[in-house]
CSV table of C-alpha atoms in Angstrom, one decimal:
chain,number,residue,atom,x,y,z
J,1,TRP,CA,-69.0,208.1,216.0
J,2,ASP,CA,-67.6,207.1,212.1
J,3,ARG,CA,-64.4,208.9,212.7
J,4,CYS,CA,-64.1,207.0,216.1
J,5,GLN,CA,-64.7,203.6,215.2
J,6,MET,CA,-62.2,204.1,212.1
J,7,LEU,CA,-60.0,204.8,215.3
J,8,SER,CA,-60.6,202.1,217.4
J,9,ILE,CA,-59.9,199.3,214.3
J,10,LYS,CA,-56.8,200.6,214.3
J,11,GLY,CA,-56.6,200.4,217.7
J,12,ILE,CA,-56.1,203.9,218.9
J,13,ASN,CA,-57.2,205.0,222.2
J,14,ARG,CA,-56.4,208.0,224.3
J,15,THR,CA,-57.7,210.5,226.7
J,16,VAL,CA,-59.4,213.9,225.6
J,17,GLY,CA,-56.0,215.2,226.7
J,18,GLN,CA,-53.8,213.3,224.8
J,19,GLU,CA,-55.5,214.0,221.8
J,20,GLN,CA,-53.9,217.3,220.2
J,21,GLN,CA,-50.5,215.8,221.1
J,22,ALA,CA,-51.9,213.1,218.6
J,23,GLY,CA,-53.5,214.8,215.7
J,24,LEU,CA,-50.6,214.5,213.8
J,25,LYS,CA,-50.9,211.6,213.8
J,26,GLU,CA,-54.4,210.7,213.8
J,27,LYS,CA,-54.3,212.8,210.2
J,28,GLN,CA,-51.8,210.6,208.9
J,29,VAL,CA,-53.7,207.3,210.0
J,30,LEU,CA,-57.3,209.2,208.3
J,31,GLU,CA,-55.4,209.6,205.2
J,32,ASP,CA,-54.3,206.1,204.8
J,33,LEU,CA,-57.8,205.2,205.2
J,34,GLU,CA,-59.3,207.2,203.0
J,35,MET,CA,-56.9,207.8,200.0
J,36,HIS,CA,-54.0,205.7,200.3
J,37,LEU,CA,-55.9,202.3,200.2
J,38,PRO,CA,-57.6,202.9,197.8
J,39,ARG,CA,-55.6,204.5,195.9
J,40,ARG,CA,-53.2,201.7,196.5
J,41,GLU,CA,-55.7,199.2,195.3
J,42,ALA,CA,-56.4,201.2,191.6
J,43,GLU,CA,-52.2,201.6,190.9
J,44,ALA,CA,-52.1,197.6,191.3
J,45,LEU,CA,-54.9,197.4,188.7
J,46,PHE,CA,-53.4,197.5,184.7
J,47,GLN,CA,-54.0,195.8,181.7
J,48,GLU,CA,-52.1,193.2,180.3
J,49,GLN,CA,-49.2,194.0,178.1
J,50,PRO,CA,-49.7,192.3,174.3
J,51,GLU,CA,-46.6,190.5,173.4
J,52,THR,CA,-45.6,188.5,170.9
J,53,GLY,CA,-42.7,185.6,170.5
J,54,ASN,CA,-40.6,185.1,167.3
J,55,PRO,CA,-42.5,186.2,164.2
J,56,TYR,CA,-41.1,183.6,162.1
J,57,LEU,CA,-42.3,180.0,164.4
J,58,GLU,CA,-45.3,182.3,165.3
J,59,ASP,CA,-46.3,182.7,161.5
J,60,THR,CA,-48.0,179.4,160.7
J,61,LEU,CA,-49.2,180.6,157.9
J,62,LEU,CA,-45.8,182.1,156.4
J,63,ARG,CA,-44.3,178.5,157.4
J,64,SER,CA,-46.8,176.2,156.1
J,65,TYR,CA,-46.3,178.4,152.2
J,66,LEU,CA,-42.7,177.3,152.8
J,67,LYS,CA,-43.1,174.1,153.5
J,68,THR,CA,-45.8,173.5,150.6
J,69,HIS,CA,-43.4,175.1,148.2
J,70,LEU,CA,-39.7,175.3,148.4
J,71,PRO,CA,-37.3,172.2,147.5
J,72,PRO,CA,-36.6,170.2,150.6
J,73,LYS,CA,-32.9,171.2,150.7
J,74,VAL,CA,-33.6,175.2,150.4
J,75,LEU,CA,-36.2,175.1,152.4
J,76,GLU,CA,-34.3,173.2,155.6
J,77,GLU,CA,-31.5,176.1,155.1
J,78,VAL,CA,-33.7,178.7,154.9
J,79,HIS,CA,-36.3,177.4,157.9
J,80,GLN,CA,-33.0,177.4,160.0
J,81,ASP,CA,-31.6,181.2,159.3
J,82,LEU,CA,-35.2,182.4,159.3
J,83,GLU,CA,-35.6,181.2,163.1
J,84,ARG,CA,-32.4,182.5,164.0
J,85,PHE,CA,-33.4,186.2,162.4
J,86,GLY,CA,-36.6,185.3,164.5
J,87,ASN,CA,-34.6,185.6,167.4
J,88,ARG,CA,-32.9,188.6,166.4
J,89,LEU,CA,-35.5,190.5,165.5
J,90,LEU,CA,-37.4,189.8,168.9
J,91,THR,CA,-34.0,191.0,171.5
J,92,LYS,CA,-32.0,192.9,169.5
J,93,ILE,CA,-34.1,194.7,166.7
J,94,GLN,CA,-37.4,195.2,168.1
J,95,PRO,CA,-35.9,197.9,170.5
J,96,LEU,CA,-33.5,199.6,168.0
J,97,SER,CA,-36.7,200.3,166.6
J,98,TRP,CA,-38.8,202.3,169.4
J,99,GLU,CA,-35.3,204.4,169.9
J,100,CYS,CA,-36.0,205.2,165.4
J,101,GLU,CA,-39.3,206.2,166.6
J,102,LEU,CA,-38.6,207.9,169.6
J,103,ASN,CA,-35.3,209.9,168.5
J,104,PRO,CA,-36.1,210.8,164.9
J,105,PRO,CA,-33.7,213.0,162.7
J,106,VAL,CA,-33.2,216.2,163.4
J,107,PHE,CA,-32.0,218.9,160.9
J,108,ARG,CA,-29.0,221.1,161.4
J,109,GLN,CA,-28.7,224.1,159.0
J,110,TYR,CA,-25.3,226.0,160.3
J,111,ASP,CA,-22.8,225.1,163.1
J,112,ALA,CA,-22.1,227.3,165.9
J,113,TRP,CA,-19.5,229.8,163.9
J,114,GLY,CA,-22.2,230.1,161.0
J,115,ARG,CA,-21.3,228.4,158.7
J,116,ARG,CA,-23.8,226.7,156.3
J,117,VAL,CA,-23.5,222.4,156.9
J,118,ASP,CA,-27.2,221.0,156.3
J,119,HIS,CA,-26.6,217.8,158.2
J,120,ILE,CA,-29.4,215.7,158.9
J,121,HIS,CA,-28.5,213.8,162.1
J,122,THR,CA,-30.1,210.5,162.6
J,123,CYS,CA,-30.2,208.4,165.9
J,124,THR,CA,-27.2,205.2,166.4
J,125,ALA,CA,-30.1,203.0,166.7
J,126,TRP,CA,-31.0,204.2,162.8
J,127,ARG,CA,-27.7,203.7,161.5
J,128,ARG,CA,-27.4,200.5,163.5
J,129,MET,CA,-30.5,199.3,161.5
J,130,LYS,CA,-28.2,200.5,158.3
J,131,GLU,CA,-25.8,198.1,159.6
J,132,ILE,CA,-28.3,195.4,160.5
J,133,SER,CA,-29.8,195.4,157.1
J,134,ALA,CA,-26.2,194.3,154.9
J,135,GLU,CA,-25.6,191.8,158.0
J,136,GLU,CA,-28.7,189.9,156.9
J,137,GLY,CA,-28.4,190.2,153.6
J,138,LEU,CA,-32.0,192.3,153.1
J,139,ILE,CA,-30.6,193.2,149.6
J,140,ALA,CA,-27.7,191.2,149.3
J,141,GLU,CA,-29.9,188.0,148.9
J,142,ALA,CA,-31.9,188.5,145.6
J,143,TYR,CA,-28.8,189.4,143.8
J,144,GLU,CA,-26.9,186.6,145.0
J,145,LYS,CA,-29.7,184.0,144.1
J,146,ARG,CA,-27.9,181.7,145.5
J,147,TYR,CA,-31.5,179.7,145.7
J,148,SER,CA,-32.0,180.3,142.3
J,149,SER,CA,-35.7,181.9,141.4
J,150,TRP,CA,-36.7,181.1,145.5
J,151,SER,CA,-33.8,183.7,146.0
J,152,ARG,CA,-36.2,186.8,145.6
J,153,LEU,CA,-39.0,185.3,147.6
J,154,TYR,CA,-37.0,184.5,150.4
J,155,GLN,CA,-35.9,187.9,150.0
J,156,ALA,CA,-39.3,188.9,150.9
J,157,VAL,CA,-39.8,186.7,153.3
J,158,LYS,CA,-36.6,187.9,155.6
J,159,LEU,CA,-38.3,191.6,155.1
J,160,TYR,CA,-41.4,190.9,155.9
J,161,LEU,CA,-39.7,189.9,159.1
J,162,PHE,CA,-38.0,192.8,159.5
J,163,SER,CA,-40.9,195.5,158.2
J,164,SER,CA,-42.7,195.9,161.5
J,165,SER,CA,-39.4,195.6,163.7
J,166,SER,CA,-37.3,198.1,161.0
J,167,GLY,CA,-38.2,201.6,162.6
J,168,GLY,CA,-39.3,203.0,159.1
J,169,PHE,CA,-36.0,201.5,157.7
J,170,SER,CA,-37.9,199.0,155.3
J,171,CYS,CA,-38.2,202.6,153.3
J,172,PRO,CA,-34.8,203.1,152.9
J,173,LEU,CA,-34.6,199.6,152.1
J,174,ALA,CA,-37.3,199.7,149.4
J,175,MET,CA,-35.3,202.7,146.9
J,176,THR,CA,-31.7,201.0,147.3
J,177,ASP,CA,-33.4,197.4,146.0
J,178,GLY,CA,-35.0,199.1,143.1
J,179,ALA,CA,-31.6,201.3,142.6
J,180,ALA,CA,-29.3,197.8,142.1
J,181,LYS,CA,-32.6,196.6,139.6
J,182,VAL,CA,-31.9,199.6,137.4
J,183,ILE,CA,-28.6,199.3,137.5
J,184,GLU,CA,-28.8,195.5,136.9
J,185,SER,CA,-31.2,196.0,134.3
J,186,LEU,CA,-28.4,198.5,132.3
J,187,GLY,CA,-26.1,195.9,132.5
J,188,ILE,CA,-24.1,196.5,135.3
J,189,PRO,CA,-22.0,199.4,133.2
J,190,GLY,CA,-17.9,200.1,134.6
J,191,SER,CA,-19.1,203.5,135.8
J,192,LEU,CA,-21.8,202.0,138.2
J,193,LYS,CA,-20.1,198.1,139.0
J,194,ASN,CA,-18.8,200.1,142.6
J,195,ALA,CA,-22.7,201.4,143.2
J,196,PHE,CA,-24.5,198.2,142.2
J,197,ASP,CA,-21.0,196.3,144.8
J,198,ARG,CA,-21.8,198.3,147.7
J,199,LEU,CA,-25.9,198.5,146.9
J,200,THR,CA,-25.6,194.7,147.7
J,201,SER,CA,-23.3,193.7,149.8
J,202,ARG,CA,-23.4,192.3,153.0
J,203,ASP,CA,-20.6,194.3,155.0
J,204,PRO,CA,-22.1,197.0,157.2
J,205,GLN,CA,-19.2,199.1,156.1
J,206,LYS,CA,-19.6,199.3,152.4
J,207,PHE,CA,-23.2,199.0,152.6
J,208,TRP,CA,-25.0,201.9,150.6
J,209,THR,CA,-28.4,202.9,150.4
J,210,SER,CA,-30.0,204.9,147.3
J,211,GLY,CA,-32.7,207.6,147.5
J,212,GLN,CA,-35.5,208.3,144.7
J,213,TRP,CA,-35.5,211.7,143.7
J,214,MET,CA,-38.6,211.8,141.1
J,215,THR,CA,-41.1,214.5,142.7
J,216,GLU,CA,-40.9,218.0,142.6
J,217,ARG,CA,-42.3,221.5,143.3
J,218,ARG,CA,-46.1,220.0,141.4
J,219,GLY,CA,-45.9,217.0,143.1
J,220,GLY,CA,-47.1,213.5,142.5
J,221,SER,CA,-47.2,211.3,139.7
J,222,ASP,CA,-47.7,212.8,136.5
J,223,VAL,CA,-43.2,212.9,136.2
J,224,ALA,CA,-43.5,214.2,132.5
J,225,ASN,CA,-45.0,217.5,133.0
J,226,GLY,CA,-43.9,218.0,136.7
J,227,THR,CA,-40.0,217.7,136.4
J,228,GLU,CA,-38.4,220.8,136.2
J,229,THR,CA,-34.7,220.6,137.4
J,230,VAL,CA,-32.1,220.6,134.3
J,231,ALA,CA,-28.9,218.5,133.3
J,232,ARG,CA,-26.1,220.4,131.9
J,233,LYS,CA,-23.7,218.9,130.3
J,234,GLN,CA,-19.7,219.2,131.0
J,235,PRO,CA,-16.2,219.2,129.0
J,236,ASP,CA,-15.6,215.7,130.5
J,237,GLY,CA,-19.1,213.9,130.0
J,238,THR,CA,-20.5,214.1,133.3
J,239,TYR,CA,-23.4,216.7,134.2
J,240,ARG,CA,-24.4,219.6,136.2
J,241,LEU,CA,-27.8,219.1,138.0
J,242,TYR,CA,-30.1,222.3,138.9
J,243,GLY,CA,-33.6,222.2,140.3
J,244,PHE,CA,-36.2,221.5,142.9
J,245,LYS,CA,-36.9,218.0,144.7
J,246,TRP,CA,-39.5,218.5,146.6
J,247,PHE,CA,-39.8,215.3,148.4
J,248,THR,CA,-36.6,213.2,148.8
J,249,SER,CA,-37.1,210.0,151.2
J,250,ALA,CA,-34.1,208.6,153.1
J,251,ALA,CA,-32.7,212.1,152.3
J,252,ASP,CA,-29.4,210.3,154.5
J,253,SER,CA,-28.8,207.8,151.8
J,254,ASP,CA,-25.6,207.7,150.1
J,255,MET,CA,-26.7,207.6,146.3
J,256,ALA,CA,-29.8,208.8,144.4
J,257,LEU,CA,-31.3,207.6,140.7
J,258,THR,CA,-33.4,211.1,139.5
J,259,LEU,CA,-34.9,212.5,136.9
J,260,ALA,CA,-34.0,215.8,134.7
J,261,ARG,CA,-33.7,217.6,131.4
J,262,ILE,CA,-31.1,217.4,129.1
J,263,ALA,CA,-30.3,221.0,128.1
J,264,ASP,CA,-29.3,221.7,124.7
J,265,ALA,CA,-26.7,224.5,123.6
J,266,GLU,CA,-29.2,227.1,123.8
J,267,GLY,CA,-30.1,225.8,126.9
J,268,GLN,CA,-33.5,224.5,125.6
J,269,CYS,CA,-34.7,221.1,127.2
J,270,THR,CA,-37.8,218.4,125.5
J,271,GLN,CA,-40.6,218.6,127.3
J,272,GLY,CA,-43.1,216.0,128.6
J,273,SER,CA,-41.7,212.3,129.2
J,274,ARG,CA,-39.8,212.2,125.9
J,275,GLY,CA,-37.3,215.0,127.8
J,276,LEU,CA,-37.1,212.9,130.3
J,277,SER,CA,-33.5,211.2,131.5
J,278,LEU,CA,-32.3,209.0,134.4
J,279,PHE,CA,-29.4,210.1,136.0
J,280,PHE,CA,-26.8,208.9,139.5
J,281,LEU,CA,-25.7,210.9,141.8
J,282,ARG,CA,-23.7,210.0,144.7
J,283,VAL,CA,-25.1,212.2,147.9
J,284,ARG,CA,-21.8,213.6,149.2
J,285,ASP,CA,-18.3,213.5,148.2
J,286,GLU,CA,-15.2,211.2,149.6
J,287,GLU,CA,-15.0,214.5,152.4
J,288,GLY,CA,-18.6,214.4,153.6
J,289,LYS,CA,-19.6,217.3,152.0
J,290,LEU,CA,-22.4,217.7,150.4
J,291,ASN,CA,-23.0,217.2,145.9
J,292,SER,CA,-23.3,220.8,145.6
J,293,ILE,CA,-26.6,220.3,147.2
J,294,GLN,CA,-28.9,222.4,149.8
J,295,VAL,CA,-30.9,221.4,152.4
J,296,GLN,CA,-34.0,223.4,152.4
J,297,ARG,CA,-35.8,221.8,155.4
J,298,LEU,CA,-37.4,218.1,156.7
J,299,LYS,CA,-40.6,217.3,156.0
J,300,ASN,CA,-43.6,217.4,159.0
J,301,LYS,CA,-44.9,213.8,158.3
J,302,LEU,CA,-48.3,212.1,160.0
J,303,GLY,CA,-46.2,209.1,159.9
J,304,THR,CA,-42.5,207.8,158.9
J,305,ARG,CA,-41.5,210.1,161.3
J,306,GLN,CA,-38.4,208.2,161.8
J,307,MET,CA,-37.2,208.6,158.2
J,308,ALA,CA,-35.5,211.5,157.4
J,309,THR,CA,-37.6,213.2,154.3
J,310,ALA,CA,-36.2,216.8,153.1
J,311,GLU,CA,-36.5,219.3,150.1
J,312,LEU,CA,-33.5,219.4,148.3
J,313,TRP,CA,-32.2,222.2,146.3
J,314,LEU,CA,-29.9,220.6,143.4
J,315,GLN,CA,-27.1,223.7,142.4
J,316,GLY,CA,-24.8,222.3,140.1
J,317,ALA,CA,-25.0,218.6,141.4
J,318,ARG,CA,-22.9,216.4,140.0
J,319,ALA,CA,-24.1,213.5,138.1
J,320,GLU,CA,-24.3,210.4,135.6
J,321,LEU,CA,-26.4,209.7,133.1
J,322,ILE,CA,-27.0,206.7,132.8
J,323,SER,CA,-30.2,206.0,130.4
J,324,ALA,CA,-30.4,206.5,127.2
J,325,GLU,CA,-31.1,210.2,126.6
J,326,GLY,CA,-34.6,211.0,127.2
J,327,ARG,CA,-35.9,206.9,128.0
J,328,GLY,CA,-35.4,208.5,131.8
J,329,VAL,CA,-39.1,206.4,132.2
J,330,ALA,CA,-38.4,203.6,131.0
J,331,ALA,CA,-35.3,202.9,132.2
J,332,ILE,CA,-37.2,203.7,136.2
J,333,SER,CA,-40.0,201.4,136.0
J,334,ASN,CA,-37.6,198.5,137.0
J,335,MET,CA,-37.1,200.5,140.2
J,336,LEU,CA,-41.3,201.3,140.3
J,337,ASN,CA,-41.9,197.7,140.3
J,338,ILE,CA,-39.7,196.7,143.2
J,339,THR,CA,-40.8,199.8,145.0
J,340,ARG,CA,-44.7,198.7,144.6
J,341,ILE,CA,-43.5,195.3,145.8
J,342,HIS,CA,-41.9,196.8,148.6
J,343,ASN,CA,-44.7,198.8,149.7
J,344,VAL,CA,-46.8,195.3,149.3
J,345,ILE,CA,-44.5,193.8,151.7
J,346,GLY,CA,-44.6,196.5,154.2
J,347,ALA,CA,-48.4,197.3,154.0
J,348,VAL,CA,-48.9,193.0,154.6
J,349,ALA,CA,-45.8,193.3,157.2
J,350,SER,CA,-48.1,196.0,159.4
J,351,MET,CA,-51.6,194.0,158.9
J,352,ARG,CA,-50.0,191.0,159.9
J,353,ARG,CA,-48.7,192.7,163.1
J,354,MET,CA,-51.1,194.2,164.7
J,355,ILE,CA,-53.4,191.1,164.1
J,356,SER,CA,-50.6,189.2,166.3
J,357,LEU,CA,-50.9,191.8,169.0
J,358,SER,CA,-54.8,191.4,168.9
J,359,ARG,CA,-54.8,187.9,169.5
J,360,ASP,CA,-52.7,188.0,172.1
J,361,TYR,CA,-54.3,190.9,174.2
J,362,ALA,CA,-57.1,188.6,174.1
J,363,ARG,CA,-56.3,185.8,175.4
J,364,LYS,CA,-54.9,188.5,178.2
J,365,ARG,CA,-57.8,191.3,178.5
J,366,VAL,CA,-60.9,190.3,180.9
J,367,ALA,CA,-64.1,191.8,180.3
J,368,PHE,CA,-67.6,191.5,181.3
J,369,GLY,CA,-66.0,188.6,183.4
J,370,LYS,CA,-64.2,186.2,180.7
J,371,LEU,CA,-61.2,186.7,178.4
J,372,LEU,CA,-62.0,189.0,174.7
J,373,LYS,CA,-61.0,185.6,173.1
J,374,ASP,CA,-64.4,183.8,174.6
J,375,HIS,CA,-66.5,186.3,173.4
J,376,PRO,CA,-67.7,185.5,170.0
J,377,LEU,CA,-68.5,189.3,168.3
J,378,HIS,CA,-64.9,190.1,169.4
J,379,MET,CA,-63.7,186.9,167.6
J,380,GLN,CA,-65.2,187.1,164.6
J,381,THR,CA,-63.8,190.3,164.3
J,382,ILE,CA,-60.3,189.2,164.4
J,383,ALA,CA,-61.1,186.2,162.2
J,384,ARG,CA,-62.4,188.5,159.8
J,385,MET,CA,-59.4,190.5,160.0
J,386,GLU,CA,-56.7,187.6,159.5
J,387,VAL,CA,-58.8,186.6,156.9
J,388,GLN,CA,-57.8,190.2,154.9
J,389,VAL,CA,-54.2,189.2,156.0
J,390,ARG,CA,-54.0,185.4,154.7
J,391,GLY,CA,-55.5,186.7,151.1
J,392,ALA,CA,-52.3,189.8,151.3
J,393,PHE,CA,-50.4,187.1,152.0
J,394,LEU,CA,-50.3,184.4,149.7
J,395,LEU,CA,-50.8,187.6,146.9
J,396,LEU,CA,-47.5,188.6,147.9
J,397,MET,CA,-46.2,185.6,147.3
J,398,GLU,CA,-47.2,184.6,144.4
J,399,ILE,CA,-45.5,188.1,142.9
J,400,VAL,CA,-42.5,187.0,145.1
J,401,ARG,CA,-42.8,184.0,143.3
J,402,LEU,CA,-43.3,185.0,139.7
J,403,LEU,CA,-40.4,188.2,140.1
J,404,GLY,CA,-38.5,185.5,140.7
J,405,LEU,CA,-39.4,183.9,138.0
J,406,VAL,CA,-38.9,185.9,135.3
J,407,GLU,CA,-35.3,187.3,137.1
J,408,THR,CA,-33.5,184.0,136.8
J,409,ASN,CA,-35.4,183.8,132.9
J,410,LEU,CA,-37.5,181.0,133.8
J,411,ALA,CA,-41.0,182.3,133.6
J,412,SER,CA,-43.1,182.0,130.9
J,413,GLU,CA,-45.1,184.2,128.8
J,414,GLN,CA,-47.5,184.0,131.0
J,415,GLU,CA,-46.6,184.6,133.9
J,416,GLN,CA,-45.0,187.6,132.9
J,417,LEU,CA,-48.0,189.0,131.6
J,418,LEU,CA,-49.6,187.8,135.3
J,419,LEU,CA,-46.9,189.7,137.4
J,420,ARG,CA,-47.0,192.5,135.3
J,421,LEU,CA,-50.8,193.0,135.6
J,422,LEU,CA,-51.0,191.7,139.6
J,423,ILE,CA,-48.1,194.0,140.8
J,424,PRO,CA,-50.2,197.4,140.5
J,425,VAL,CA,-53.2,196.1,141.3
J,426,ALA,CA,-51.6,193.7,144.8
J,427,LYS,CA,-49.8,197.4,145.8
J,428,LEU,CA,-53.6,199.2,145.0
J,429,TYR,CA,-54.9,196.7,147.0
J,430,THR,CA,-53.1,196.0,149.8
J,431,GLY,CA,-52.1,199.8,150.7
J,432,LYS,CA,-56.3,200.7,151.0
J,433,GLN,CA,-56.1,197.2,153.5
J,434,ALA,CA,-53.7,198.3,155.7
J,435,SER,CA,-55.3,201.4,156.5
J,436,ALA,CA,-58.6,199.7,156.5
J,437,VAL,CA,-57.2,197.0,159.2
J,438,ALA,CA,-55.1,198.8,161.1
J,439,VAL,CA,-57.7,200.9,162.4
J,440,GLU,CA,-60.5,197.7,163.6
J,441,ALA,CA,-56.8,196.1,164.8
J,442,MET,CA,-56.5,199.4,167.2
J,443,GLU,CA,-60.3,199.2,168.0
J,444,SER,CA,-60.3,195.9,169.2
J,445,PHE,CA,-57.6,197.5,172.1
J,446,GLY,CA,-60.1,199.7,173.6
J,447,GLY,CA,-58.9,203.0,174.6
J,448,GLN,CA,-55.7,201.2,174.6
J,449,GLY,CA,-55.0,201.4,171.0
J,450,TYR,CA,-55.4,205.1,170.8
J,451,MET,CA,-52.8,205.3,173.5
J,452,GLU,CA,-49.1,206.8,172.1
J,453,ASP,CA,-46.7,204.8,174.5
J,454,THR,CA,-48.3,201.5,173.4
J,455,GLY,CA,-46.7,202.2,170.3
J,456,LEU,CA,-49.7,201.2,168.2
J,457,PRO,CA,-51.0,204.7,167.2
J,458,VAL,CA,-47.1,204.1,165.1
J,459,ILE,CA,-48.1,201.4,163.5
J,460,LEU,CA,-51.6,202.9,161.8
J,461,ARG,CA,-49.6,206.2,161.3
J,462,ASP,CA,-46.7,204.9,158.7
J,463,ALA,CA,-49.7,202.5,157.3
J,464,LEU,CA,-51.2,205.4,156.1
J,465,VAL,CA,-48.3,206.1,153.9
J,466,LEU,CA,-48.7,203.1,151.5
J,467,SER,CA,-52.0,203.9,149.2
J,468,ILE,CA,-50.1,206.9,148.7
J,469,TRP,CA,-46.2,206.7,148.5
J,470,GLU,CA,-45.1,204.7,144.6
J,471,GLY,CA,-48.8,205.6,143.2
J,472,THR,CA,-52.3,206.6,144.6
J,473,THR,CA,-55.6,204.5,143.6
J,474,ASN,CA,-56.3,206.2,140.7
J,475,ILE,CA,-53.0,205.8,139.6
J,476,LEU,CA,-52.6,202.5,139.5
J,477,SER,CA,-56.0,201.8,137.8
J,478,LEU,CA,-54.4,203.7,134.8
J,479,ASP,CA,-51.5,201.0,135.4
J,480,VAL,CA,-53.6,198.3,135.3
J,481,LEU,CA,-55.5,199.4,132.2
J,482,ARG,CA,-52.4,200.2,130.3
J,483,SER,CA,-51.4,196.8,131.1
J,484,LEU,CA,-54.8,195.4,129.5
J,485,THR,CA,-54.3,197.7,127.0
J,486,LYS,CA,-50.9,197.0,125.8
J,487,SER,CA,-51.1,193.2,125.5
J,488,GLN,CA,-54.2,193.7,124.2
J,489,GLY,CA,-56.4,192.0,126.8
J,490,GLN,CA,-54.5,188.7,126.9
J,491,VAL,CA,-53.3,189.5,131.0
J,492,MET,CA,-57.1,189.4,131.4
J,493,ALA,CA,-57.5,185.9,129.6
J,494,VAL,CA,-54.3,184.6,131.9
J,495,PHE,CA,-55.2,186.0,135.1
J,496,LEU,CA,-58.6,183.8,134.6
J,497,SER,CA,-57.4,180.9,133.3
J,498,THR,CA,-54.9,181.1,136.3
J,499,VAL,CA,-57.3,182.0,139.0
J,500,GLN,CA,-59.8,179.1,137.6
């Protein structure tokens, strides 16, 4: 009876003699009624995709901070540039970021004829990120000092906006900034002027990125006992480096700074940190051939997959000694300060990105009869995350403000002490914070947060490196203790009086 009723609904009337002839047509009608109609309805049900606009204009805390602190003339220029940059991020750079994620680097060890080539192939979007970094002056801004002590803060703001849309390119920029800082702290010797000019260039054709090759087989932060690379002096005053670098981020960079032990005439090396010296080397020569370097393999990482991280054999790589002999750790400390600040920038940026998406989703997603934004418990969760990211942002801004003062010789002794204390504290705290906030924000999307093609798991995976790279929590805790000891407790007195 049901079947006849369904047929009459469709207006199909026929005699018994016509029944067989109409069999196929009837079957199609039944499929339409019983299957296709419900399926079409299901296909029309979907979640609204969270979207954000110009990241600068939407960041009310950032705009409020700049308005409060920057001199009016500086604010006017900076505001115009950041609004323009925000539009570029939204329309041009974010699509490139996703392309970098979908097309990670590929390593080709041999060509078709069996010749060793050790070629790390990166996608066009990754190479375009390098050009954009130069065009936007993401490194240059801090060294040109157009706005005196505010230049470093302005650079940090651009990096903060760029970080979540960079497709992982913010990592090579961190090491590039660190390398430029080391060379600047050495007085930019003549032999390094070309390298410094390229690291801080706005010309995409000239711009170089730098790697930082410190981690070896024994791994980790214990470089004093873990560095086995040997440097042998040549008759022309250069050195040849021999050793195995176990973890070299941004392996497609143009140059690198690396630690090694100088061998004496008998081939003996001084052990411990006193035996370490700092070297500069080009990764490839003018013809594009590797500088007596062999790539063993690319690292298979949990996150930051967009960036090539490799194991390298140095087999007589030509290099230049740039620190005093045995003073490599002291010389590279300037790089560590800069890269740790970049780590904080990445942490705050990833938290801001996740919360911005979560907030937009709360305005669109209906659950239990109303929008998520109208559920008090959901909004309390977002508010707690917002407090976390605001605190981290203000801590970051204070650090880069102090760094700007130090770099322009305007910082008091108290401000120098405070910066020394805050860098390891901020890196330690925000690295942990970013992972926790990313997990919480992911949960605010429900099951969609766990879907790979939403891009949300990428943000979480990339955030997990922030508590490991450039010093784990315990290493940073010991650095804080060291700053207390070296200043005989002065840093704590300065910190307490500042907070007061």
